[in-house]
Short mmCIF file of C-alpha atoms in Angstrom, two decimals:
data_model
loop_
_atom_site.label_atom_id
_atom_site.label_comp_id
_atom_site.label_asym_id
_atom_site.label_seq_id
_atom_site.Cartn_x
_atom_site.Cartn_y
_atom_site.Cartn_z
CA MET A 99 -134.45 -8.93 86.87
CA ALA A 100 -136.17 -5.85 85.43
CA PRO A 101 -139.63 -5.20 86.89
CA THR A 102 -142.56 -6.26 84.70
CA ILE A 103 -146.04 -4.90 84.15
CA ARG A 104 -147.27 -7.69 86.44
CA ASP A 105 -145.10 -6.33 89.27
CA VAL A 106 -146.53 -2.84 88.78
CA ALA A 107 -150.10 -4.19 88.73
CA ARG A 108 -149.51 -6.09 91.98
CA ALA A 109 -147.95 -3.06 93.69
CA ALA A 110 -150.75 -0.73 92.57
CA GLY A 111 -153.52 -3.23 93.29
CA VAL A 112 -154.94 -3.12 89.77
CA SER A 113 -155.01 -5.36 86.71
CA GLN A 114 -152.27 -5.47 84.10
CA ALA A 115 -154.72 -4.02 81.57
CA THR A 116 -155.28 -1.02 83.85
CA VAL A 117 -151.53 -0.49 84.15
CA SER A 118 -151.23 -0.57 80.36
CA ARG A 119 -154.02 1.98 79.93
CA ALA A 120 -152.68 4.24 82.70
CA LEU A 121 -149.25 4.44 81.10
CA SER A 122 -150.24 4.59 77.43
CA MET A 123 -153.72 6.16 77.41
CA PRO A 124 -154.00 7.97 80.78
CA ASP A 125 -157.20 9.82 79.83
CA LEU A 126 -159.06 6.49 79.96
CA VAL A 127 -158.18 5.88 83.62
CA ARG A 128 -159.48 7.62 86.75
CA PRO A 129 -156.96 10.22 88.00
CA ALA A 130 -156.50 8.51 91.40
CA THR A 131 -155.80 5.17 89.71
CA ARG A 132 -153.39 6.76 87.26
CA VAL A 133 -151.45 8.42 90.06
CA ARG A 134 -151.23 5.13 91.96
CA VAL A 135 -149.99 3.24 88.89
CA GLU A 136 -147.44 5.93 88.02
CA ALA A 137 -146.14 5.93 91.60
CA ALA A 138 -145.79 2.13 91.59
CA ALA A 139 -143.98 2.20 88.23
CA ARG A 140 -141.64 4.94 89.45
CA ASP A 141 -140.87 3.16 92.74
CA LEU A 142 -140.12 -0.11 90.93
CA GLY A 143 -138.12 1.53 88.15
CA TYR A 144 -140.46 0.09 85.54
CA ARG A 145 -140.19 1.29 81.94
CA PRO A 146 -142.87 0.17 79.47
CA ASN A 147 -141.87 -1.77 76.39
CA ARG A 148 -141.91 0.76 73.57
CA ALA A 149 -142.80 -1.75 70.86
CA ALA A 150 -145.71 -3.09 72.85
CA ARG A 151 -146.88 0.42 73.67
CA GLY A 152 -146.73 1.29 70.00
CA LEU A 153 -149.16 -1.50 69.16
CA ILE A 154 -151.67 0.15 71.52
CA THR A 155 -151.10 3.81 70.72
CA GLY A 156 -150.00 3.61 67.10
CA ARG A 157 -146.94 5.71 68.03
CA THR A 158 -143.31 4.74 67.47
CA GLY A 159 -141.78 6.87 70.22
CA ASN A 160 -139.41 8.31 67.58
CA LEU A 161 -139.00 11.88 66.31
CA GLY A 162 -137.11 13.01 63.22
CA LEU A 163 -134.78 16.01 62.92
CA ILE A 164 -133.46 17.29 59.57
CA VAL A 165 -130.70 19.93 59.63
CA PRO A 166 -128.65 21.63 56.88
CA ASP A 167 -125.15 20.93 58.22
CA LEU A 168 -124.17 18.95 61.31
CA SER A 169 -120.57 20.17 61.05
CA ASN A 170 -121.83 23.68 61.93
CA PRO A 171 -121.69 24.05 65.75
CA PHE A 172 -124.98 25.99 65.66
CA PHE A 173 -126.87 22.90 64.54
CA ALA A 174 -124.92 20.65 66.90
CA ALA A 175 -126.21 22.77 69.80
CA VAL A 176 -129.75 22.58 68.42
CA VAL A 177 -129.44 18.79 68.33
CA LYS A 178 -128.46 18.81 72.00
CA GLY A 179 -131.62 20.73 72.90
CA VAL A 180 -133.83 18.49 70.77
CA GLN A 181 -132.35 15.30 72.21
CA ALA A 182 -132.64 16.51 75.80
CA ALA A 183 -136.33 17.39 75.40
CA ALA A 184 -137.09 14.19 73.52
CA ARG A 185 -135.30 12.04 76.10
CA ALA A 186 -137.27 13.69 78.91
CA ALA A 187 -140.45 12.70 77.07
CA ASP A 188 -139.16 9.13 76.52
CA HIS A 189 -138.65 9.61 72.78
CA SER A 190 -135.70 8.85 70.52
CA VAL A 191 -134.47 11.13 67.74
CA PHE A 192 -133.45 10.20 64.19
CA ILE A 193 -131.14 12.87 62.73
CA ALA A 194 -130.46 13.58 59.05
CA ASP A 195 -128.16 16.13 57.38
CA THR A 196 -128.98 17.72 53.99
CA ASP A 197 -125.45 19.10 53.45
CA GLU A 198 -127.03 22.48 52.55
CA GLU A 199 -128.89 20.93 49.58
CA PRO A 200 -132.53 22.15 49.51
CA GLY A 201 -133.59 19.39 47.12
CA VAL A 202 -132.57 16.72 49.63
CA GLU A 203 -135.01 17.91 52.32
CA ALA A 204 -138.17 16.49 50.76
CA ASP A 205 -136.46 13.16 50.03
CA LEU A 206 -135.26 12.81 53.61
CA LEU A 207 -138.66 13.79 54.96
CA ARG A 208 -140.38 11.10 52.91
CA ALA A 209 -137.79 8.52 53.98
CA LEU A 210 -138.21 9.30 57.68
CA ALA A 211 -141.97 9.88 57.74
CA LYS A 212 -142.92 6.20 58.13
CA GLN A 213 -140.42 5.67 60.95
CA VAL A 214 -141.31 8.56 63.26
CA ASP A 215 -144.31 10.14 64.93
CA GLY A 216 -143.34 13.65 63.84
CA LEU A 217 -140.55 15.62 62.19
CA ILE A 218 -138.62 18.83 62.87
CA LEU A 219 -137.25 20.67 59.84
CA CYS A 220 -134.49 22.93 61.17
CA SER A 221 -133.57 25.95 59.00
CA PRO A 222 -134.98 24.34 55.83
CA ARG A 223 -133.68 25.90 52.61
CA ALA A 224 -136.61 24.86 50.37
CA PRO A 225 -138.94 27.63 49.12
CA ASP A 226 -142.28 28.26 50.82
CA GLU A 227 -144.31 26.60 48.06
CA GLU A 228 -142.40 23.34 48.52
CA LEU A 229 -142.73 23.45 52.31
CA ALA A 230 -146.47 23.91 51.90
CA CYS A 231 -146.62 20.42 50.39
CA VAL A 232 -144.70 18.54 53.10
CA GLY A 233 -146.25 16.82 56.07
CA SER A 234 -148.97 14.75 54.46
CA ASP A 235 -147.47 11.58 55.94
CA THR A 236 -146.50 12.90 59.36
CA THR A 237 -146.69 15.95 61.63
CA VAL A 238 -144.03 18.56 60.77
CA VAL A 239 -142.81 21.54 62.79
CA LEU A 240 -140.39 24.13 61.42
CA MET A 241 -137.52 25.52 63.45
CA ASN A 242 -135.72 28.74 62.54
CA ARG A 243 -138.12 29.27 59.65
CA GLU A 244 -141.63 30.55 59.03
CA ALA A 245 -143.72 29.34 56.07
CA GLY A 246 -147.40 30.23 55.91
CA GLU A 247 -149.44 28.63 58.68
CA ARG A 248 -146.91 25.90 59.44
CA PRO A 249 -146.24 25.37 63.17
CA SER A 250 -142.83 26.89 63.91
CA VAL A 251 -140.31 28.08 66.48
CA THR A 252 -138.07 30.98 65.46
CA VAL A 253 -135.64 33.46 67.00
CA ASP A 254 -135.84 37.23 66.64
CA ASN A 255 -133.12 37.62 64.01
CA ALA A 256 -134.16 41.14 63.05
CA ASP A 257 -133.86 42.43 66.60
CA GLY A 258 -130.47 40.77 66.98
CA MET A 259 -129.22 42.73 63.98
CA ARG A 260 -130.74 45.91 65.42
CA GLN A 261 -128.73 45.39 68.59
CA ALA A 262 -125.53 44.75 66.63
CA LEU A 263 -125.87 47.77 64.35
CA GLU A 264 -126.88 50.15 67.15
CA HIS A 265 -123.83 48.94 69.12
CA LEU A 266 -121.56 49.75 66.18
CA ALA A 267 -123.24 53.13 65.63
CA ALA A 268 -122.63 54.00 69.28
CA LEU A 269 -118.94 53.32 68.67
CA GLY A 270 -118.94 55.83 65.81
CA HIS A 271 -119.20 53.48 62.82
CA ARG A 272 -121.13 55.02 59.94
CA ARG A 273 -120.29 52.61 57.11
CA VAL A 274 -120.91 48.95 57.95
CA ALA A 275 -120.69 45.88 55.70
CA PHE A 276 -122.88 42.81 55.99
CA VAL A 277 -121.50 39.48 54.76
CA ALA A 278 -124.67 37.64 53.74
CA GLY A 279 -125.21 33.90 54.08
CA PRO A 280 -127.02 31.47 51.77
CA ARG A 281 -129.49 33.02 49.36
CA THR A 282 -132.05 30.37 50.36
CA SER A 283 -131.69 31.02 54.11
CA TRP A 284 -134.79 32.46 55.80
CA SER A 285 -132.64 33.62 58.72
CA ASN A 286 -130.40 35.55 56.36
CA ALA A 287 -133.42 37.35 54.90
CA GLN A 288 -134.67 38.25 58.38
CA ARG A 289 -131.24 39.54 59.40
CA GLU A 290 -131.05 41.68 56.27
CA LYS A 291 -134.47 43.18 57.04
CA GLY A 292 -133.40 44.08 60.56
CA LEU A 293 -130.17 45.63 59.30
CA HIS A 294 -131.79 47.70 56.55
CA ARG A 295 -134.49 48.98 58.90
CA THR A 296 -131.96 49.98 61.57
CA ALA A 297 -129.51 51.46 59.07
CA GLU A 298 -132.22 53.65 57.56
CA ALA A 299 -133.39 54.87 60.95
CA GLY A 300 -129.83 55.60 62.11
CA GLU A 301 -128.55 57.06 58.82
CA ILE A 302 -125.89 54.35 58.56
CA ASP A 303 -124.41 53.40 55.18
CA LEU A 304 -124.97 49.63 54.92
CA VAL A 305 -122.91 47.72 52.34
CA HIS A 306 -124.27 44.33 51.26
CA LEU A 307 -121.64 41.68 50.46
CA GLY A 308 -122.45 38.17 49.33
CA HIS A 309 -124.01 35.70 49.32
CA PHE A 310 -121.29 33.48 50.85
CA PRO A 311 -121.19 29.90 52.15
CA PRO A 312 -122.05 29.88 55.90
CA GLN A 313 -118.63 28.48 56.79
CA PHE A 314 -115.15 29.64 57.79
CA GLU A 315 -114.09 29.67 54.14
CA GLY A 316 -116.95 32.02 53.30
CA GLY A 317 -115.57 34.60 55.71
CA VAL A 318 -112.07 34.26 54.30
CA ALA A 319 -113.45 34.85 50.81
CA ALA A 320 -115.46 37.89 51.92
CA ALA A 321 -112.72 39.68 53.87
CA ASP A 322 -110.99 41.39 50.96
CA LEU A 323 -114.35 42.72 49.72
CA ALA A 324 -115.10 44.06 53.18
CA ILE A 325 -111.75 45.87 53.24
CA ALA A 326 -112.27 47.29 49.75
CA SER A 327 -115.78 48.51 50.64
CA GLY A 328 -114.39 51.21 52.91
CA ALA A 329 -116.46 49.94 55.84
CA THR A 330 -115.02 50.36 59.33
CA ALA A 331 -117.07 47.43 60.68
CA VAL A 332 -118.48 44.21 59.30
CA ILE A 333 -121.37 42.05 60.50
CA ALA A 334 -121.19 38.40 59.45
CA TYR A 335 -124.08 36.05 58.73
CA ASN A 336 -122.82 33.71 61.46
CA ASP A 337 -119.85 33.13 63.76
CA LEU A 338 -118.09 30.72 61.39
CA VAL A 339 -118.06 33.40 58.70
CA ALA A 340 -116.89 35.97 61.28
CA LEU A 341 -114.01 33.71 62.33
CA GLY A 342 -113.00 33.40 58.67
CA LEU A 343 -113.04 37.18 58.43
CA LEU A 344 -110.80 37.49 61.49
CA SER A 345 -108.34 35.02 60.02
CA ARG A 346 -108.03 36.85 56.70
CA LEU A 347 -107.90 40.29 58.33
CA GLY A 348 -105.05 39.03 60.49
CA ALA A 349 -103.23 37.70 57.43
CA ARG A 350 -103.61 41.11 55.77
CA GLY A 351 -102.16 42.84 58.84
CA ILE A 352 -105.40 44.69 59.62
CA PRO A 353 -105.82 44.95 63.40
CA VAL A 354 -109.19 44.15 64.98
CA PRO A 355 -110.89 46.19 66.37
CA THR A 356 -108.70 49.29 65.95
CA ALA A 357 -108.89 49.27 62.12
CA MET A 358 -111.95 47.06 61.60
CA SER A 359 -114.66 45.87 63.98
CA VAL A 360 -116.27 42.44 63.47
CA VAL A 361 -119.60 41.07 64.74
CA GLY A 362 -120.82 37.47 64.35
CA CYS A 363 -124.11 35.77 65.01
CA ASP A 364 -125.08 32.56 66.89
CA ASP A 365 -122.58 32.63 69.81
CA ILE A 366 -121.13 29.19 69.13
CA GLY A 367 -118.63 27.90 71.69
CA MET A 368 -115.51 28.82 69.75
CA SER A 369 -116.57 32.47 69.37
CA ALA A 370 -115.29 33.18 72.88
CA MET A 371 -112.00 31.37 72.10
CA SER A 372 -110.85 33.57 69.21
CA HIS A 373 -108.28 36.32 69.77
CA PRO A 374 -109.70 38.80 70.31
CA ALA A 375 -112.90 37.14 71.49
CA LEU A 376 -115.77 37.62 69.05
CA THR A 377 -118.61 40.06 69.65
CA THR A 378 -121.73 38.19 68.55
CA VAL A 379 -125.52 38.00 68.67
CA SER A 380 -126.40 35.11 70.95
CA VAL A 381 -129.14 32.80 69.68
CA PRO A 382 -130.83 30.44 72.22
CA LYS A 383 -129.97 27.29 70.28
CA ARG A 384 -130.71 24.61 72.87
CA ALA A 385 -133.80 26.44 74.12
CA ALA A 386 -135.10 26.59 70.56
CA GLY A 387 -134.53 22.86 70.18
CA ARG A 388 -136.41 22.14 73.40
CA ALA A 389 -139.27 24.48 72.47
CA THR A 390 -139.65 22.84 69.06
CA VAL A 391 -139.90 19.37 70.59
CA GLY A 392 -142.48 20.69 73.04
CA LEU A 393 -144.59 22.12 70.20
CA LEU A 394 -144.31 18.92 68.17
CA LEU A 395 -145.34 16.70 71.09
CA SER A 396 -148.25 19.04 71.87
CA LEU A 397 -149.45 18.69 68.29
CA LEU A 398 -149.14 14.92 68.43
CA ASP A 399 -151.12 14.78 71.68
CA ALA A 400 -153.70 17.48 71.12
CA GLY A 401 -153.71 18.23 67.38
CA ALA A 402 -155.43 21.51 66.57
CA ASP A 403 -156.07 22.10 70.29
CA ALA A 404 -152.34 22.26 71.07
CA GLY A 405 -152.40 26.04 71.56
CA PRO A 406 -150.23 28.68 69.81
CA MET A 407 -148.66 27.35 66.61
CA HIS A 408 -145.73 29.78 66.64
CA ARG A 409 -143.19 30.83 69.22
CA GLU A 410 -140.41 33.40 68.85
CA LEU A 411 -137.40 33.45 71.18
CA PRO A 412 -135.28 36.55 71.90
CA THR A 413 -131.68 37.18 70.85
CA GLN A 414 -129.01 39.09 72.80
CA LEU A 415 -125.86 40.92 71.78
CA ILE A 416 -122.72 39.67 73.55
CA VAL A 417 -120.02 42.37 73.44
CA ARG A 418 -116.46 41.03 73.45
CA GLY A 419 -113.15 42.14 71.99
CA THR A 420 -113.71 42.43 68.24
CA THR A 421 -115.67 45.68 68.35
CA GLY A 422 -114.23 49.07 69.25
CA VAL A 423 -114.37 52.75 68.48
CA ALA A 424 -114.39 53.55 64.76
CA PRO A 425 -111.09 54.82 63.31
CA ASN A 426 -110.91 58.62 63.17
CA SER A 427 -114.18 59.00 65.06
#
């Protein structure tokens, strides 16, 4: 039989009420007693009943995660990081997918708010003024997005684009196309800023193409425009778009990288499986998911005293086979 709270109390030499307080409201128990109770619970393999604990703490033990598109491997990796961090903190995760529809985000948030202790909005597409109104029913943390004073975890998109464009410039490319992602994507805007700043400093002719859906089909649709632009290299909004570009370039008989170099962004698993393997800006997807859970739990436990409300993680260029010396350089 599974150990009970009575077994833990007997092993620790305290009352059942003390065990309950030590495991649900540890600040109300002397440190030595708390350590003894935790050790007894660990030795016995005791896990508190979440429903009963919720009656005491007012917490459900559930977190919510809303993402734009679960079919995108980027968000699947984020989910892995979120779930791992939540599981380590003895929380469950409810996941919802907006299918890239900004108007669905607020509806999903309202639907989940009463069932969870806090919510993570990952790469939300809604405008800042709408995001300013969310969170009245529950604690909300943004991931891969900044909006006013909202708590958030982001990655350094602009620096990732700097690395990509400087890499191409070093290979002799002077005219580079950028296949933009969704118009409502905050990440896309940050990547464009990084590209324009670097292009201006390096006297590189940057051609803006798009906006395109952030999927394989978007890259296929953009490829002919990239060819017609006269660019010798193209940077894609994400790896799925880059893989679509590679497919269409191959169908047109344009060799990569000898005639056209291609760079993606995100470093999803399949980017290393293409032929040639895709040069890409690696984004710490799982680490971002874990960091966002950590920030959310800190807010739930400490509120305004949780510490810094924003964290930015670095990106890193991964050079593979789709970038090479510019033609005629």
